[in-house]
Amino acid sequence: MRFLVTYFEPFGADTENASREAALRSIPHLHDMVLPCEVEVTTVMLPVVFARAGKVLAEAVERIHPDAVISIGEAGGRSAITPELQAFNENLARIPDNAGAQPHGEPIIPGGPDIAVSPVRVADITRAINESGIAAETSQDPGRYLCNNVAYRVARLAVPGIFIHVPALRTVGTATVGAETDAPPAPQPAPLSDTGRASLPETVCSAPLGESAAPVLPRCARTFDDLGLGIAAAIAELARQVAKGR
């Protein structure tokens, strides 16, 4: 089963985007997931540019022919991973994009529906992330910036797709982008290179529960590796949904 997983380039004054780390670090965690079949993941970076993000997404779908799509963005003030239930046909930018454009309410697709709802079982995606040990909450509002733009397009693809926000963690310091940015995230290990795996930290997983053990509550993501674990759980759950639908 082929998955397309997209993430965003850095934007504003920041040099990192947590969506990239979440996407890249999800792949090693898939080896520990219960999957309905072999899953092949291709990752693609989207530009933070209103005029180009949708085109790059469409070209990736045409080239890869995925069975499912997960697009990832970051939300500054969210401490949980938040799968998005829906998106809105509106581009509204608090700050300019990386090409200097700052739309003020123009539609993403003229004549398209006001709201596009994800065709997947979003509640089950949220549940799967929580069961992996990483806190997740279903969101009904992805904002109106590039994340919403891509979420709207993903919801309207011919294959199952979902947009997921991750907390805007940083290697050092705090994210300066994202309308919700408010809580300082913890310092992170150095970002993972696109080709190298040696810099990955050891996976931190809860031990299996015994019959008398108390349930382990999901924890807020504190590291890039936590984000990868959560996204891997989302991929595994969506793979199950797609397999059952065939």
Short mmCIF file of C-alpha atoms in Angstrom, two decimals:
data_model
loop_
_atom_site.label_atom_id
_atom_site.label_comp_id
_atom_site.label_asym_id
_atom_site.label_seq_id
_atom_site.Cartn_x
_atom_site.Cartn_y
_atom_site.Cartn_z
CA MET A 1 0.00 0.00 0.00
CA ARG A 2 1.46 3.34 -1.05
CA PHE A 3 1.24 6.37 1.23
CA LEU A 4 2.07 9.95 0.36
CA VAL A 5 3.05 11.94 3.47
CA THR A 6 3.63 15.65 2.97
CA TYR A 7 5.18 18.26 5.24
CA PHE A 8 5.95 21.97 4.98
CA GLU A 9 9.16 23.91 4.57
CA PRO A 10 10.04 26.45 7.30
CA PHE A 11 8.30 29.80 7.07
CA GLY A 12 8.33 33.25 8.61
CA ALA A 13 11.55 33.84 10.53
CA ASP A 14 11.86 30.21 11.67
CA THR A 15 14.44 27.80 10.25
CA GLU A 16 12.62 24.59 11.25
CA ASN A 17 9.19 23.12 10.71
CA ALA A 18 8.12 20.33 13.06
CA SER A 19 5.98 18.77 10.33
CA ARG A 20 9.16 17.71 8.53
CA GLU A 21 10.54 15.89 11.54
CA ALA A 22 7.15 14.26 12.21
CA ALA A 23 7.02 12.93 8.65
CA LEU A 24 10.61 11.65 8.48
CA ARG A 25 10.64 10.12 11.96
CA SER A 26 7.36 8.27 11.42
CA ILE A 27 8.93 5.79 9.01
CA PRO A 28 11.19 3.89 11.47
CA HIS A 29 8.26 3.59 13.91
CA LEU A 30 6.16 1.78 11.31
CA HIS A 31 8.30 -1.32 11.86
CA ASP A 32 6.76 -1.58 15.35
CA MET A 33 3.16 -1.05 14.18
CA VAL A 34 0.52 -3.66 13.41
CA LEU A 35 -0.15 -3.14 9.72
CA PRO A 36 -2.70 -4.86 7.47
CA CYS A 37 -0.17 -5.13 4.65
CA GLU A 38 3.21 -3.81 3.57
CA VAL A 39 3.18 0.00 3.63
CA GLU A 40 5.46 2.12 1.45
CA VAL A 41 5.77 5.78 2.45
CA THR A 42 6.97 8.58 0.18
CA THR A 43 7.51 11.98 1.79
CA VAL A 44 7.23 15.26 -0.12
CA MET A 45 7.90 18.81 1.09
CA LEU A 46 5.29 21.45 0.24
CA PRO A 47 6.19 25.13 -0.14
CA VAL A 48 4.62 27.65 2.22
CA VAL A 49 3.33 29.53 -0.81
CA PHE A 50 -0.39 29.86 -1.52
CA ALA A 51 0.14 29.88 -5.29
CA ARG A 52 2.27 26.70 -5.34
CA ALA A 53 1.38 24.35 -2.47
CA GLY A 54 -1.68 22.87 -4.17
CA LYS A 55 0.20 22.36 -7.43
CA VAL A 56 3.07 20.53 -5.72
CA LEU A 57 0.55 18.33 -3.87
CA ALA A 58 -1.32 17.51 -7.09
CA GLU A 59 1.92 16.71 -8.93
CA ALA A 60 3.00 14.37 -6.12
CA VAL A 61 -0.34 12.54 -6.20
CA GLU A 62 -0.10 12.18 -9.98
CA ARG A 63 3.48 10.91 -9.81
CA ILE A 64 3.16 8.53 -6.85
CA HIS A 65 -0.42 7.26 -7.28
CA PRO A 66 -0.86 6.78 -3.53
CA ASP A 67 -3.57 4.69 -1.91
CA ALA A 68 -3.85 7.30 0.85
CA VAL A 69 -2.48 10.72 1.75
CA ILE A 70 -1.52 12.26 5.09
CA SER A 71 -0.49 15.92 5.08
CA ILE A 72 1.18 17.36 8.17
CA GLY A 73 1.52 20.95 9.38
CA GLU A 74 2.44 22.59 12.66
CA ALA A 75 0.32 24.57 15.12
CA GLY A 76 2.22 26.81 17.48
CA GLY A 77 0.07 26.70 20.58
CA ARG A 78 -1.21 23.13 20.45
CA SER A 79 0.31 20.60 22.83
CA ALA A 80 -1.50 17.61 21.30
CA ILE A 81 -1.38 16.14 17.81
CA THR A 82 -4.63 17.21 16.17
CA PRO A 83 -6.12 15.35 13.19
CA GLU A 84 -8.37 17.77 11.32
CA LEU A 85 -11.98 16.84 10.70
CA GLN A 86 -12.62 19.51 8.06
CA ALA A 87 -11.21 22.50 6.20
CA PHE A 88 -12.63 25.73 4.80
CA ASN A 89 -12.63 27.21 1.30
CA GLU A 90 -10.83 30.38 2.34
CA ASN A 91 -7.28 31.69 2.23
CA LEU A 92 -6.61 34.15 5.04
CA ALA A 93 -3.03 34.96 6.00
CA ARG A 94 -1.97 36.53 9.31
CA ILE A 95 1.55 36.87 7.90
CA PRO A 96 2.83 36.78 4.30
CA ASP A 97 3.74 33.41 2.84
CA ASN A 98 7.29 32.65 1.71
CA ALA A 99 6.65 34.40 -1.61
CA GLY A 100 5.29 37.53 0.07
CA ALA A 101 1.60 36.87 -0.72
CA GLN A 102 -0.96 37.62 2.00
CA PRO A 103 -4.49 36.72 0.89
CA HIS A 104 -7.44 38.27 2.69
CA GLY A 105 -10.27 35.78 2.32
CA GLU A 106 -10.08 34.60 -1.29
CA PRO A 107 -11.46 31.08 -1.97
CA ILE A 108 -9.04 28.21 -2.37
CA ILE A 109 -11.14 26.78 -5.20
CA PRO A 110 -13.65 29.26 -6.68
CA GLY A 111 -17.09 27.68 -6.70
CA GLY A 112 -16.04 24.89 -4.36
CA PRO A 113 -18.02 23.97 -1.23
CA ASP A 114 -17.52 26.17 1.81
CA ILE A 115 -16.40 23.18 3.89
CA ALA A 116 -14.59 19.99 2.87
CA VAL A 117 -14.81 17.12 5.37
CA SER A 118 -12.10 14.49 5.55
CA PRO A 119 -13.39 11.22 4.06
CA VAL A 120 -11.58 9.06 6.63
CA ARG A 121 -12.71 8.07 10.12
CA VAL A 122 -10.93 10.90 11.90
CA ALA A 123 -12.02 9.82 15.39
CA ASP A 124 -10.29 6.48 14.86
CA ILE A 125 -7.10 8.25 13.75
CA THR A 126 -7.19 10.29 16.96
CA ARG A 127 -7.82 7.17 19.02
CA ALA A 128 -4.90 5.34 17.41
CA ILE A 129 -2.49 8.17 18.20
CA ASN A 130 -3.65 8.25 21.81
CA GLU A 131 -3.22 4.48 22.05
CA SER A 132 0.38 4.86 20.87
CA GLY A 133 1.00 6.90 24.05
CA ILE A 134 1.02 10.35 22.42
CA ALA A 135 -1.79 12.80 23.21
CA ALA A 136 -4.17 13.59 20.35
CA GLU A 137 -7.40 15.52 19.96
CA THR A 138 -9.68 15.84 16.95
CA SER A 139 -9.76 19.42 15.65
CA GLN A 140 -12.57 21.05 13.68
CA ASP A 141 -10.64 24.15 12.64
CA PRO A 142 -7.25 24.11 10.88
CA GLY A 143 -7.08 27.90 10.71
CA ARG A 144 -7.02 29.65 7.33
CA TYR A 145 -3.32 29.65 6.44
CA LEU A 146 -1.47 27.13 4.23
CA CYS A 147 -2.43 24.22 6.49
CA ASN A 148 -6.10 24.88 5.83
CA ASN A 149 -5.39 25.33 2.11
CA VAL A 150 -3.75 21.92 1.87
CA ALA A 151 -6.28 20.27 4.21
CA TYR A 152 -9.09 21.46 1.93
CA ARG A 153 -7.37 19.99 -1.12
CA VAL A 154 -6.52 16.70 0.62
CA ALA A 155 -10.14 16.23 1.70
CA ARG A 156 -11.20 16.49 -1.95
CA LEU A 157 -8.70 14.00 -3.40
CA ALA A 158 -9.88 10.85 -5.15
CA VAL A 159 -8.06 8.76 -2.51
CA PRO A 160 -8.57 8.80 1.28
CA GLY A 161 -6.70 11.65 2.92
CA ILE A 162 -6.38 13.60 6.15
CA PHE A 163 -4.51 16.64 7.43
CA ILE A 164 -2.82 16.44 10.83
CA HIS A 165 -1.41 19.30 12.90
CA VAL A 166 1.54 18.63 15.20
CA PRO A 167 2.86 20.89 17.98
CA ALA A 168 5.47 23.36 16.72
CA LEU A 169 8.46 21.90 18.57
CA ARG A 170 11.89 23.37 17.97
CA THR A 171 15.44 22.12 18.46
CA VAL A 172 16.15 25.25 20.52
CA GLY A 173 13.77 27.95 21.70
CA THR A 174 10.18 28.58 20.72
CA ALA A 175 8.34 28.78 17.42
CA THR A 176 7.66 32.33 16.29
CA VAL A 177 5.06 31.35 13.67
CA GLY A 178 1.54 30.01 13.99
CA ALA A 179 -1.39 32.09 15.21
CA GLU A 180 -1.81 29.77 18.20
CA THR A 181 1.81 29.95 19.35
CA ASP A 182 1.90 30.59 23.07
CA ALA A 183 3.50 27.82 25.12
CA PRO A 184 7.30 27.36 25.00
CA PRO A 185 8.12 23.84 23.81
CA ALA A 186 11.02 21.89 25.22
CA PRO A 187 14.42 21.89 23.45
CA GLN A 188 14.72 19.09 20.90
CA PRO A 189 17.48 16.86 19.52
CA ALA A 190 19.06 17.95 16.25
CA PRO A 191 16.79 17.53 13.20
CA LEU A 192 17.01 14.29 11.25
CA SER A 193 18.77 14.47 7.89
CA ASP A 194 16.82 13.32 4.84
CA THR A 195 19.22 10.44 4.21
CA GLY A 196 20.84 9.70 7.54
CA ARG A 197 19.24 7.63 10.28
CA ALA A 198 22.16 7.68 12.74
CA SER A 199 20.91 10.87 14.41
CA LEU A 200 17.60 9.30 15.41
CA PRO A 201 17.23 9.03 19.19
CA GLU A 202 16.19 5.75 20.72
CA THR A 203 12.45 5.20 20.58
CA VAL A 204 10.76 5.75 23.92
CA CYS A 205 7.79 3.41 24.27
CA SER A 206 5.70 2.42 27.25
CA ALA A 207 6.20 -1.14 28.40
CA PRO A 208 3.34 -3.56 27.60
CA LEU A 209 0.63 -3.49 30.22
CA GLY A 210 0.23 -6.46 32.49
CA GLU A 211 -3.17 -7.65 33.68
CA SER A 212 -2.82 -5.68 36.90
CA ALA A 213 -1.11 -2.63 35.43
CA ALA A 214 -2.85 0.72 35.45
CA PRO A 215 -3.65 2.27 32.04
CA VAL A 216 -0.97 4.60 30.75
CA LEU A 217 -2.39 7.98 29.85
CA PRO A 218 -1.13 9.50 26.59
CA ARG A 219 1.51 12.18 27.08
CA CYS A 220 1.93 15.45 25.24
CA ALA A 221 4.59 15.23 22.54
CA ARG A 222 7.87 16.61 23.86
CA THR A 223 10.33 15.45 21.21
CA PHE A 224 10.46 15.12 17.45
CA ASP A 225 10.52 11.37 17.95
CA ASP A 226 7.21 11.60 19.83
CA LEU A 227 5.74 13.35 16.78
CA GLY A 228 7.04 10.56 14.56
CA LEU A 229 5.46 7.92 16.77
CA GLY A 230 2.11 9.68 16.65
CA ILE A 231 2.18 10.03 12.87
CA ALA A 232 3.20 6.38 12.47
CA ALA A 233 0.14 5.39 14.49
CA ALA A 234 -2.00 7.53 12.20
CA ILE A 235 -0.51 5.88 9.10
CA ALA A 236 -1.15 2.42 10.55
CA GLU A 237 -4.77 3.24 11.36
CA LEU A 238 -5.45 4.80 7.97
CA ALA A 239 -3.88 1.75 6.31
CA ARG A 240 -6.36 -0.44 8.19
CA GLN A 241 -9.23 1.76 7.07
CA VAL A 242 -8.14 1.64 3.43
CA ALA A 243 -7.58 -2.14 3.56
CA LYS A 244 -11.05 -2.75 4.99
CA GLY A 245 -12.59 -0.56 2.31
CA ARG A 246 -11.20 -2.63 -0.54
#
